[in-house]
mmCIF file of C-alpha atoms and ligand atoms in Angstrom:
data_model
loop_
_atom_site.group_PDB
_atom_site.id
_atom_site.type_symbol
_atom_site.label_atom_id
_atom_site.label_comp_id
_atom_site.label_asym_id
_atom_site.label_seq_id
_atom_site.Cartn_x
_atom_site.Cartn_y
_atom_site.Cartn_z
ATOM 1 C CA UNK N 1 1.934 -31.613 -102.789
ATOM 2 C CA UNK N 2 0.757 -29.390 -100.090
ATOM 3 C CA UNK N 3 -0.334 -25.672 -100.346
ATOM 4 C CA UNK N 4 3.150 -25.577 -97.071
ATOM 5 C CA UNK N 5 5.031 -27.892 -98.366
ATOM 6 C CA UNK N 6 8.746 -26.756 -97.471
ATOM 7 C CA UNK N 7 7.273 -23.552 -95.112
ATOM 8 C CA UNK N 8 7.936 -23.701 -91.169
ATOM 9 C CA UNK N 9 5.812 -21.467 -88.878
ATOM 10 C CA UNK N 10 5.415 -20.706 -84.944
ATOM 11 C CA UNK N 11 1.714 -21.153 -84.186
ATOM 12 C CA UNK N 12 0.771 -19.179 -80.520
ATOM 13 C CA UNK N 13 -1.007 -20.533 -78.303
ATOM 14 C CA UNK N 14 -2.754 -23.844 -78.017
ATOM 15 C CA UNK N 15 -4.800 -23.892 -74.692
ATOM 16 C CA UNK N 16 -6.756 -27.190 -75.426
ATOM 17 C CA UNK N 17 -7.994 -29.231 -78.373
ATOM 18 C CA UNK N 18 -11.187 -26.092 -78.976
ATOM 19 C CA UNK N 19 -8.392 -23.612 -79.267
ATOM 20 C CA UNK N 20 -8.879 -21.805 -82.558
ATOM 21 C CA UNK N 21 -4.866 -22.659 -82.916
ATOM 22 C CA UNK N 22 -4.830 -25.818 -82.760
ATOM 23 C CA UNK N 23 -7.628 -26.366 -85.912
ATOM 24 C CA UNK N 24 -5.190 -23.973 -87.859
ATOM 25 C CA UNK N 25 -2.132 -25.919 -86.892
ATOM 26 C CA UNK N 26 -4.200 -29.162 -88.456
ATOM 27 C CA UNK N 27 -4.863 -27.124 -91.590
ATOM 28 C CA UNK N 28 -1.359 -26.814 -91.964
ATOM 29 C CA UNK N 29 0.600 -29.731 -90.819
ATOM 30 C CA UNK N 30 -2.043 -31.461 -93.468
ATOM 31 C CA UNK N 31 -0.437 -29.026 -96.154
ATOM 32 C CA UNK N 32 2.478 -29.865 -95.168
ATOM 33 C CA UNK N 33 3.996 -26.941 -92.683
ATOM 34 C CA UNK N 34 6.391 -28.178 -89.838
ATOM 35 C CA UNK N 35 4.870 -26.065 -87.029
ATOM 36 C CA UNK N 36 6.310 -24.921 -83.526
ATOM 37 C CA UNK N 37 3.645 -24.091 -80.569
ATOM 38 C CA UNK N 38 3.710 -21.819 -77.611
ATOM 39 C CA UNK N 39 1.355 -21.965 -74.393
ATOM 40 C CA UNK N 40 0.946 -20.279 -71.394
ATOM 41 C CA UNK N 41 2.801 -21.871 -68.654
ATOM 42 C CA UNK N 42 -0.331 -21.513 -66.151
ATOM 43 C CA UNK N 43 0.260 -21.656 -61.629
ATOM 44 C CA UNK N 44 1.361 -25.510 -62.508
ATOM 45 C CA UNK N 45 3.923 -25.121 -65.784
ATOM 46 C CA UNK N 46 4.136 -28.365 -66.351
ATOM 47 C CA UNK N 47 0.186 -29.456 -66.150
ATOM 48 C CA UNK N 48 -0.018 -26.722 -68.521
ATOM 49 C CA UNK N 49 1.733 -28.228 -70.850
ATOM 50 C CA UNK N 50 0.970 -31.780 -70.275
ATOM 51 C CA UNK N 51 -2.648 -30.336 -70.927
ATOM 52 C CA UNK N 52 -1.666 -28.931 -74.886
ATOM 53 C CA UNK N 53 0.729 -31.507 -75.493
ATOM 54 C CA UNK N 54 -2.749 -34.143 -74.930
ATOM 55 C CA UNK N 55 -4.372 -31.922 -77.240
ATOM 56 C CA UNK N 56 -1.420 -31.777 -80.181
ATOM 57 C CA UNK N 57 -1.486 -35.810 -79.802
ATOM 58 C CA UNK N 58 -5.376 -35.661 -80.820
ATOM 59 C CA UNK N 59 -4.770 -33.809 -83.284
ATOM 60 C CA UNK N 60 -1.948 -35.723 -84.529
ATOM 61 C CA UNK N 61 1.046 -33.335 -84.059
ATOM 62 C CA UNK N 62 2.132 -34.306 -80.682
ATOM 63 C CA UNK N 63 5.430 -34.939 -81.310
ATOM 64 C CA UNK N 64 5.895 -31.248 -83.025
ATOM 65 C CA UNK N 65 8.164 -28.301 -80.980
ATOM 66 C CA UNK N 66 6.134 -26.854 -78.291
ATOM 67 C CA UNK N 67 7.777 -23.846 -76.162
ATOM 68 C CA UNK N 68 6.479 -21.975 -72.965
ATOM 69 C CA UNK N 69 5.613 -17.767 -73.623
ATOM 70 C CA UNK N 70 3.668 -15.540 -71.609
ATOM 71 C CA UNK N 71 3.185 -12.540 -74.179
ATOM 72 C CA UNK N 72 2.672 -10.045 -71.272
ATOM 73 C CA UNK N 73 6.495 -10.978 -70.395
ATOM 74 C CA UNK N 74 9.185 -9.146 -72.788
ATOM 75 C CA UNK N 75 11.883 -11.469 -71.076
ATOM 76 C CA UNK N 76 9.700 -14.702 -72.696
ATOM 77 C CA UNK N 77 9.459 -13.553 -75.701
ATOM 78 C CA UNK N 78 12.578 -13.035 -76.328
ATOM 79 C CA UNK N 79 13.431 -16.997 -75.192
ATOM 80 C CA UNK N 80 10.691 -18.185 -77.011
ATOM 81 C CA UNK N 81 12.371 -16.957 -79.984
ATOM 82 C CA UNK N 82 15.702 -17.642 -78.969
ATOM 83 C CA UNK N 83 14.452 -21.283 -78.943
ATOM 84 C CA UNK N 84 12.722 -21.595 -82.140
ATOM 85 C CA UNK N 85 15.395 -19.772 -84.153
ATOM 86 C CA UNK N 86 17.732 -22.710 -82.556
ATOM 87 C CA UNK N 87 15.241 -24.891 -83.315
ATOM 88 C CA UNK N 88 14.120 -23.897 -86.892
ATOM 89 C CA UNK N 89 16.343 -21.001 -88.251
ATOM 90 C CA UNK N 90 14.206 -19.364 -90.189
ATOM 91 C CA UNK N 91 10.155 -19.663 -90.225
ATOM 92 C CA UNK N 92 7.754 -18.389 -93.418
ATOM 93 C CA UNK N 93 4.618 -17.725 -91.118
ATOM 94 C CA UNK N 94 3.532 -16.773 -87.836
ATOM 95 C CA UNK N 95 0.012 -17.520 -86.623
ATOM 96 C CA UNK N 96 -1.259 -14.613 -83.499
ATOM 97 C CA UNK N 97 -4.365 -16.972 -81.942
ATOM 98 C CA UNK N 98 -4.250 -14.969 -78.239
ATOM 99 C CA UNK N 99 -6.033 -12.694 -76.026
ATOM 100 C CA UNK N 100 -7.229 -11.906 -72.383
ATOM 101 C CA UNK N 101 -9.328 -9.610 -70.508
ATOM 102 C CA UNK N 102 -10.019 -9.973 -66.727
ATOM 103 C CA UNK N 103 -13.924 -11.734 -67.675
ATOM 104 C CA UNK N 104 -15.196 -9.767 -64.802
ATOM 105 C CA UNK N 105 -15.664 -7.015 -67.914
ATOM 106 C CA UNK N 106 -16.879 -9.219 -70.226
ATOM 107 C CA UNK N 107 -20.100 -8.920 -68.972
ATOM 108 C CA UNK N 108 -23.763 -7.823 -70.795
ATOM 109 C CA UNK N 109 -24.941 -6.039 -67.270
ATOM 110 C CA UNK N 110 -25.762 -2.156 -68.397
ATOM 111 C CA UNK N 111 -22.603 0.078 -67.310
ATOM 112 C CA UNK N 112 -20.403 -3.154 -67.726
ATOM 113 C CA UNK N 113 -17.916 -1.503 -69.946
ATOM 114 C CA UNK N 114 -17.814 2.392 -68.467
ATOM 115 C CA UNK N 115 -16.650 0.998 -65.443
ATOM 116 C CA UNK N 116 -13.330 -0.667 -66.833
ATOM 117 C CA UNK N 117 -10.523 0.148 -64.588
ATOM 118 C CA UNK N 118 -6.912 1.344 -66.209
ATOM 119 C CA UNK N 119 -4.817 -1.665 -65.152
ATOM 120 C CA UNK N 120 -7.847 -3.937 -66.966
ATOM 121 C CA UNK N 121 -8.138 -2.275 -69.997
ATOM 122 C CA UNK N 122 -4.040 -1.904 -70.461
ATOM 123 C CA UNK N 123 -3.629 -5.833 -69.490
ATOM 124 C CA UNK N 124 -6.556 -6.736 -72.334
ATOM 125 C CA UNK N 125 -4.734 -4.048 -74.796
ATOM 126 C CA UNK N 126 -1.471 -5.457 -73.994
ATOM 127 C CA UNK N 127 -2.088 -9.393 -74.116
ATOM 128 C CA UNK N 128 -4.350 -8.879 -77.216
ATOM 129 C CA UNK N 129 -3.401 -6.429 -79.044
ATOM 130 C CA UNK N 130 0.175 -5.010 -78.235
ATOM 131 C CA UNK N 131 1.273 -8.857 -78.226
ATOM 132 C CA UNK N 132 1.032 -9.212 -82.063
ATOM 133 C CA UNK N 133 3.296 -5.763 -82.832
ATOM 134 C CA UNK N 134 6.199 -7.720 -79.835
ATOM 135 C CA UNK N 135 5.927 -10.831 -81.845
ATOM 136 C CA UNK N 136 6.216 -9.951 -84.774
ATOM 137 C CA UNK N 137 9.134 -7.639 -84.434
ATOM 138 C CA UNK N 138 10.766 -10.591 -82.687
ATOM 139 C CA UNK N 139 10.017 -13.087 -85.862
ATOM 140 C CA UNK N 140 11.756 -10.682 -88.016
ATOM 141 C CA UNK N 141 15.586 -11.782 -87.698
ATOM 142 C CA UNK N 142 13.857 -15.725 -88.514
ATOM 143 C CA UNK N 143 12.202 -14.445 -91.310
ATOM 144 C CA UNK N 144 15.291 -12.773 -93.303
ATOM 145 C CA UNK N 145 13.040 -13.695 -96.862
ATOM 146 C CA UNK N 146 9.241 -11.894 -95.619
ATOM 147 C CA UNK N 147 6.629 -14.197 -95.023
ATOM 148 C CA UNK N 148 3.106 -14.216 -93.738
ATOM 149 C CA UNK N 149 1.776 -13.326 -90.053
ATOM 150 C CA UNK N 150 -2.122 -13.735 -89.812
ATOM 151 C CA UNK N 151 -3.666 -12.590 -86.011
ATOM 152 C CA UNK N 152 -7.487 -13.763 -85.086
ATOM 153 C CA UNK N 153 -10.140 -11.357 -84.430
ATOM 154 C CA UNK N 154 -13.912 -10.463 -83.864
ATOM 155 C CA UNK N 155 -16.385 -8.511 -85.402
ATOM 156 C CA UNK N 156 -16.787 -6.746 -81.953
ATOM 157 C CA UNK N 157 -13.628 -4.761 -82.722
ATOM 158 C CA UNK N 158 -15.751 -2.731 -85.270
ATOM 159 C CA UNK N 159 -19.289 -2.926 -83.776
ATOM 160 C CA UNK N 160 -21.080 -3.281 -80.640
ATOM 161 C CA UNK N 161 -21.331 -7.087 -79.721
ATOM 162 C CA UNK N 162 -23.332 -6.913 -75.750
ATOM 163 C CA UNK N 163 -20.524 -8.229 -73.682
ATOM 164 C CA UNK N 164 -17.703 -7.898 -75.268
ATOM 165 C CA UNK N 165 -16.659 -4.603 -73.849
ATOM 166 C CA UNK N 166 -12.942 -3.881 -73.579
ATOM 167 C CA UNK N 167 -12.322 -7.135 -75.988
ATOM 168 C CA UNK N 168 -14.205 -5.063 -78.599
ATOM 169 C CA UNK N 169 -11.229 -2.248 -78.019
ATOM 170 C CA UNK N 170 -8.508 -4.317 -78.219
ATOM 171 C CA UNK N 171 -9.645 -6.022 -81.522
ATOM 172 C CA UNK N 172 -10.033 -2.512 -82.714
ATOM 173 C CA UNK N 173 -6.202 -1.709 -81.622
ATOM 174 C CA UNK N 174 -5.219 -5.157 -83.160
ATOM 175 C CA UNK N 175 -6.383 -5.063 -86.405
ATOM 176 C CA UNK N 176 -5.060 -1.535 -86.336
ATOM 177 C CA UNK N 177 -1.864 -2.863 -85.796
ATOM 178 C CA UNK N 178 -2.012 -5.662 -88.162
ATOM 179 C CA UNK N 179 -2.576 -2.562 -91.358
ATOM 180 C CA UNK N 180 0.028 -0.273 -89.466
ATOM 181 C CA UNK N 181 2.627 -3.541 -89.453
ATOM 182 C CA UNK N 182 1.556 -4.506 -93.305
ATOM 183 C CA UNK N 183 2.639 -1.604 -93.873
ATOM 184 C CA UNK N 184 6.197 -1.060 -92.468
ATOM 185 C CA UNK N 185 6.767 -4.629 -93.433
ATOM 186 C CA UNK N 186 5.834 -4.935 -97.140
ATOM 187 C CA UNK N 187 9.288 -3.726 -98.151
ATOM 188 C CA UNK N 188 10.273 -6.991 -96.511
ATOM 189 C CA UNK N 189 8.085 -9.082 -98.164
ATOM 190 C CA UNK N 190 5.889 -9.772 -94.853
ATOM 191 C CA UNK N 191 2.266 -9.844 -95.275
ATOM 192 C CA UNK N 192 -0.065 -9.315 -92.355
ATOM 193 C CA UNK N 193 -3.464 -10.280 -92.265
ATOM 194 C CA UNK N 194 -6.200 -11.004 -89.784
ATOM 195 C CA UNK N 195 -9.340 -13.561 -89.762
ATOM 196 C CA UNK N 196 -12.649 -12.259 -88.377
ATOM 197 C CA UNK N 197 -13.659 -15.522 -86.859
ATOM 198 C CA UNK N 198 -17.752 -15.802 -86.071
ATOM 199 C CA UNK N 199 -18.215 -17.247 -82.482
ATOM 200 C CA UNK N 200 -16.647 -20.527 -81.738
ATOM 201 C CA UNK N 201 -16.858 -22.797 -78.120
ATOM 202 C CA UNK N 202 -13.668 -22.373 -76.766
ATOM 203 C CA UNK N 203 -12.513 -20.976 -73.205
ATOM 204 C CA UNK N 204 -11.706 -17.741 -74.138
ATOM 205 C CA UNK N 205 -15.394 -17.468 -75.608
ATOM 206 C CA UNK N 206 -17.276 -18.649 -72.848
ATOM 207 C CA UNK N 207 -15.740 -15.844 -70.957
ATOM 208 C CA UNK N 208 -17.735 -13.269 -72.878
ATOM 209 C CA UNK N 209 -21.205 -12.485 -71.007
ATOM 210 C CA UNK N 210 -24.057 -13.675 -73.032
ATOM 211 C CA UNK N 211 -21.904 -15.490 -75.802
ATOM 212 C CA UNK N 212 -24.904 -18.242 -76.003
ATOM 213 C CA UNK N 213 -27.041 -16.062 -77.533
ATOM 214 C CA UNK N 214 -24.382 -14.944 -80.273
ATOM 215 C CA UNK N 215 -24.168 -18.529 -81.204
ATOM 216 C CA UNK N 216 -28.212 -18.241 -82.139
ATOM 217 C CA UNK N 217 -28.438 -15.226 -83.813
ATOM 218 C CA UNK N 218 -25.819 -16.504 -86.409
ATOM 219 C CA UNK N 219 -27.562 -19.144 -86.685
ATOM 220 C CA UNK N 220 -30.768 -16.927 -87.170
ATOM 221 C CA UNK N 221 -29.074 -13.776 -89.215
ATOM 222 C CA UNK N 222 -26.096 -15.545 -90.817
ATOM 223 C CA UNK N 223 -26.411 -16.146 -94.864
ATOM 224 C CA UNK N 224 -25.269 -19.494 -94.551
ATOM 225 C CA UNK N 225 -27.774 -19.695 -91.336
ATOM 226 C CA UNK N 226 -25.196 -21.208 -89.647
ATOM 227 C CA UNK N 227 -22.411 -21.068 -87.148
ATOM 228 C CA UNK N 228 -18.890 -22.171 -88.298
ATOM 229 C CA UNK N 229 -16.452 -24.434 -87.724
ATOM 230 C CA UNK N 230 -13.273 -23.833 -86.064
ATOM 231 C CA UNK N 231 -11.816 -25.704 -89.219
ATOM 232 C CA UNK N 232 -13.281 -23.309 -91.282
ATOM 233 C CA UNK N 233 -10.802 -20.731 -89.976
ATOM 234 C CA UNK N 234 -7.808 -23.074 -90.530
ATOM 235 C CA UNK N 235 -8.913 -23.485 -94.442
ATOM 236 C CA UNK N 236 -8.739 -19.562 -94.642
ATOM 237 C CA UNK N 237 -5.516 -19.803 -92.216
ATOM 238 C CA UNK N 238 -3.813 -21.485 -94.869
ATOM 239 C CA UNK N 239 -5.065 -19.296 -97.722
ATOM 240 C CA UNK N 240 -3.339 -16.354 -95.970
ATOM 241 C CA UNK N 241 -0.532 -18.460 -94.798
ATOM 242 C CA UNK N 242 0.475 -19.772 -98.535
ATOM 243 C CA UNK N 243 1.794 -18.665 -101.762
ATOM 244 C CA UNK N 244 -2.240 -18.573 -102.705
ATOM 245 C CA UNK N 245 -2.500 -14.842 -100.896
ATOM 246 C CA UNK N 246 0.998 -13.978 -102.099
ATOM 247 C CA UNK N 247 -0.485 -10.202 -103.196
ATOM 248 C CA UNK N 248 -2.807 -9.865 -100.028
ATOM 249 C CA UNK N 249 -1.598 -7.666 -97.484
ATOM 250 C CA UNK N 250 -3.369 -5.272 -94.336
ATOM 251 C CA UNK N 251 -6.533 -7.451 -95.433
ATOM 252 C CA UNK N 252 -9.353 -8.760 -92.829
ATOM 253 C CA UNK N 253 -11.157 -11.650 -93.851
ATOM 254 C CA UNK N 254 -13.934 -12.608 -92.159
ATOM 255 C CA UNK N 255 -15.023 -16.274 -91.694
ATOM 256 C CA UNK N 256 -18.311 -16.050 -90.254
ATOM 257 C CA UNK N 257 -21.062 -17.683 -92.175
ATOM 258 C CA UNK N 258 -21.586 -14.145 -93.740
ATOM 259 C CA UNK N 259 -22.995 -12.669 -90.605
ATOM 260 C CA UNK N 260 -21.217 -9.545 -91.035
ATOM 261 C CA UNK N 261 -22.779 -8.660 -94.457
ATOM 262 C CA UNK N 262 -26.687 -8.548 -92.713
ATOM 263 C CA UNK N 263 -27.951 -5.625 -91.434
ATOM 264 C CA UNK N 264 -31.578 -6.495 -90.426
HETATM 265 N N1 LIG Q 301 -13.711 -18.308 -80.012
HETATM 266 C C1 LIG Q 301 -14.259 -17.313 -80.675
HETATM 267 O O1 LIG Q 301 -15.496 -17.180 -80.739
HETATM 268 C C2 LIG Q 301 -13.383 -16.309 -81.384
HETATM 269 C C3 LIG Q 301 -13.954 -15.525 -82.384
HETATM 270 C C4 LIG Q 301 -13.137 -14.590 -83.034
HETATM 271 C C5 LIG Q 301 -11.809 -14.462 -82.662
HETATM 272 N N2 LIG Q 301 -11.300 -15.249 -81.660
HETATM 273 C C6 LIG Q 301 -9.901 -15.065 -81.297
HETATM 274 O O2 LIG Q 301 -9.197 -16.249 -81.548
HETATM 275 C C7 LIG Q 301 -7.999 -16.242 -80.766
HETATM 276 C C8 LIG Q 301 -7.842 -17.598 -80.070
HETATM 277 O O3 LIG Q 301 -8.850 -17.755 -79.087
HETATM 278 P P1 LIG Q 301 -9.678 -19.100 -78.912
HETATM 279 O O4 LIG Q 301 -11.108 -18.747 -79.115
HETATM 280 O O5 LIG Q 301 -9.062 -20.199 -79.676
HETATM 281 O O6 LIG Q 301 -9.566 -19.369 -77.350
HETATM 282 P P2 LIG Q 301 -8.449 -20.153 -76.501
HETATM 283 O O7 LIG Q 301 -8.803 -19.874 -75.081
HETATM 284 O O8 LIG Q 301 -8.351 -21.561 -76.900
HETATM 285 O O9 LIG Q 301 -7.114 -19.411 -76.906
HETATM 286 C C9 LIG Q 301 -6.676 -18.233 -76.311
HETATM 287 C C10 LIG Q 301 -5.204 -18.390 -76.085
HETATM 288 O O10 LIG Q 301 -4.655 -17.181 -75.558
HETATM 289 C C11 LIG Q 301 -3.645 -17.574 -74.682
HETATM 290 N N3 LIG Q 301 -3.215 -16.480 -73.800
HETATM 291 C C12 LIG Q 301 -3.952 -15.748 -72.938
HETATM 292 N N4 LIG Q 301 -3.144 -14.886 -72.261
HETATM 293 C C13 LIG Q 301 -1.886 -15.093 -72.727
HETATM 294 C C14 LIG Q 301 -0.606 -14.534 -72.436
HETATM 295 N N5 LIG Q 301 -0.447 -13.597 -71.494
HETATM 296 N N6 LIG Q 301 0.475 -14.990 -73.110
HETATM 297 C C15 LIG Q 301 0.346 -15.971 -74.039
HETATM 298 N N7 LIG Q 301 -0.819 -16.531 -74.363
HETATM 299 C C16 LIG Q 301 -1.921 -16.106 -73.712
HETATM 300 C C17 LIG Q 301 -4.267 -18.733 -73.924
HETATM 301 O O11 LIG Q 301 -3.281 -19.484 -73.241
HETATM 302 C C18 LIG Q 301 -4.892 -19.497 -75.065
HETATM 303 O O12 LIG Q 301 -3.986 -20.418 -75.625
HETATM 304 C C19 LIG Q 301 -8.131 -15.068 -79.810
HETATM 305 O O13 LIG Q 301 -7.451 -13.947 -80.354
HETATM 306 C C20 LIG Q 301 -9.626 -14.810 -79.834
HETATM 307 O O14 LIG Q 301 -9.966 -13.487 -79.459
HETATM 308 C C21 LIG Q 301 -12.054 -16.170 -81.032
#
């Protein structure tokens, strides 16, 4: 039997078949979760999701609930739940695999971060960071017996990583708000963790200025001398999201070939 079996869970958001979310939603459709989705509904709504729903099919979950939800949008969130509590009725996990800042900041050139303007560094905070207290508040009513809520992160959210600028801030504020939510939730039963990922190819990464040379000095620095796999992160996903990590709570676990343990 799988390490789900019997647990349902809203995974958000799948761009394309890199997307960290959609290696985690393998990982646990092949325990044996029933998974929604969300996506961003992009200029062209429906090409957006034409575009993830090719992506679930490759990964063999096509036919699995997928909703529209612009985190940024109060108003969305509150459908997108609406939906999947008509849809599921109560969930045991939710899985926070988002974030945006305007790349234009993203960038290694010297001064790149002092000059952030407000309205950037509130949309990056907001998207990234603010999006995983929203959602989770709105999971609550579905999750009326606790449950597990795991949000991705980066090592630049503790130390300087070249080019990851206002990024590095939000991760800080996010995994900040992943201990603050562990714990005002614990009395529920709701665990909240989040998964240092080491650098992976996806879009959002080949935003970040310089990421190329992150992928090398893993490989260089790393213990394992390696970079990881995106699957790598869905194993650990479904530690945290399973009866496994049942006493683990306002944890970070980083899967990152060990890079964060080297200091030379
Ligand atoms: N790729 C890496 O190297 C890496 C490393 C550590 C952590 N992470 C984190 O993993 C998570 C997933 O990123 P990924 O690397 O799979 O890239 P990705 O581009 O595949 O996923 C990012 C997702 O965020 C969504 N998103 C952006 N703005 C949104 C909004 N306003 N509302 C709803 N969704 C929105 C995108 O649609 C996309 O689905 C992110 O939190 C990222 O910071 C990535």
């Amino acid at each position: 039997m799988g390490l789900l079996a019997g647990k349902k869970g809203l995974i958000l958001n799948i761009a394309n078949d890199r997307s960290i979310a959609a290696h985690i939603a393998r990982n646990a459709v092949n325990q044996g979760a029933t998974c929604g989705f969300g996506f961003l509904p992009m200029d062209n709504p429906e090409k957006s999701e034409r575009r993830v729903r090719k992506a679930m099919e490759e990964f063999g979950f096509g036919h699995e609930w997928l909703y529209p939800i612009d985190v940024a949008k109060d108003e969305q969130i509150e459908k997108f739940f609406t939906a999947a509590r008509e849809r599921f009725g109560t969930i045991d996990f939710l899985v926070h695999s988002l974030a945006f800042a305007d790349r234009a900041f993203l960038q290694k050139d010297p001064g790149n971060f002092t000059t952030t303007p407000r309205n950037v560094f509130a949309q990056a905070l907001d998207i990234s960071a603010y999006s995983l207290i929203a959602l989770t508040r709105a999971a609550l009513s579905l999750m009326p017996n606790g449950g597990s809520v795991i949000a991705l992160t980066y090592l630049g959210g503790e130390k300087v990583i070249p080019g990851y600028n206002v990024m590095g801030v939000a991760k800080a504020a996010l995994e900040a708000a992943a201990r603050y939510l562990a714990f005002d939730l614990g009395p529920r039963k709701i665990r909240v963790n989040t998964i240092s990922a080491g650098p992976v190819r996806t879009l959002s990464a080949m935003a970040v200025g310089g990421i190329d040379e992150m992928f090398a000095h893993v490989q260089r620095k790393a213990p394992l001398q390696r970079n990881i796999d995106a699957d790598e992160v869905g194993k650990t996903a479904v530690y945290l999201l399973s009866d496994l990590s049942s006493g683990v709570t306002g944890e970070n676990i980083y899967v990152d070939s060990g890079f964060n343990t080297v200091g030379l």
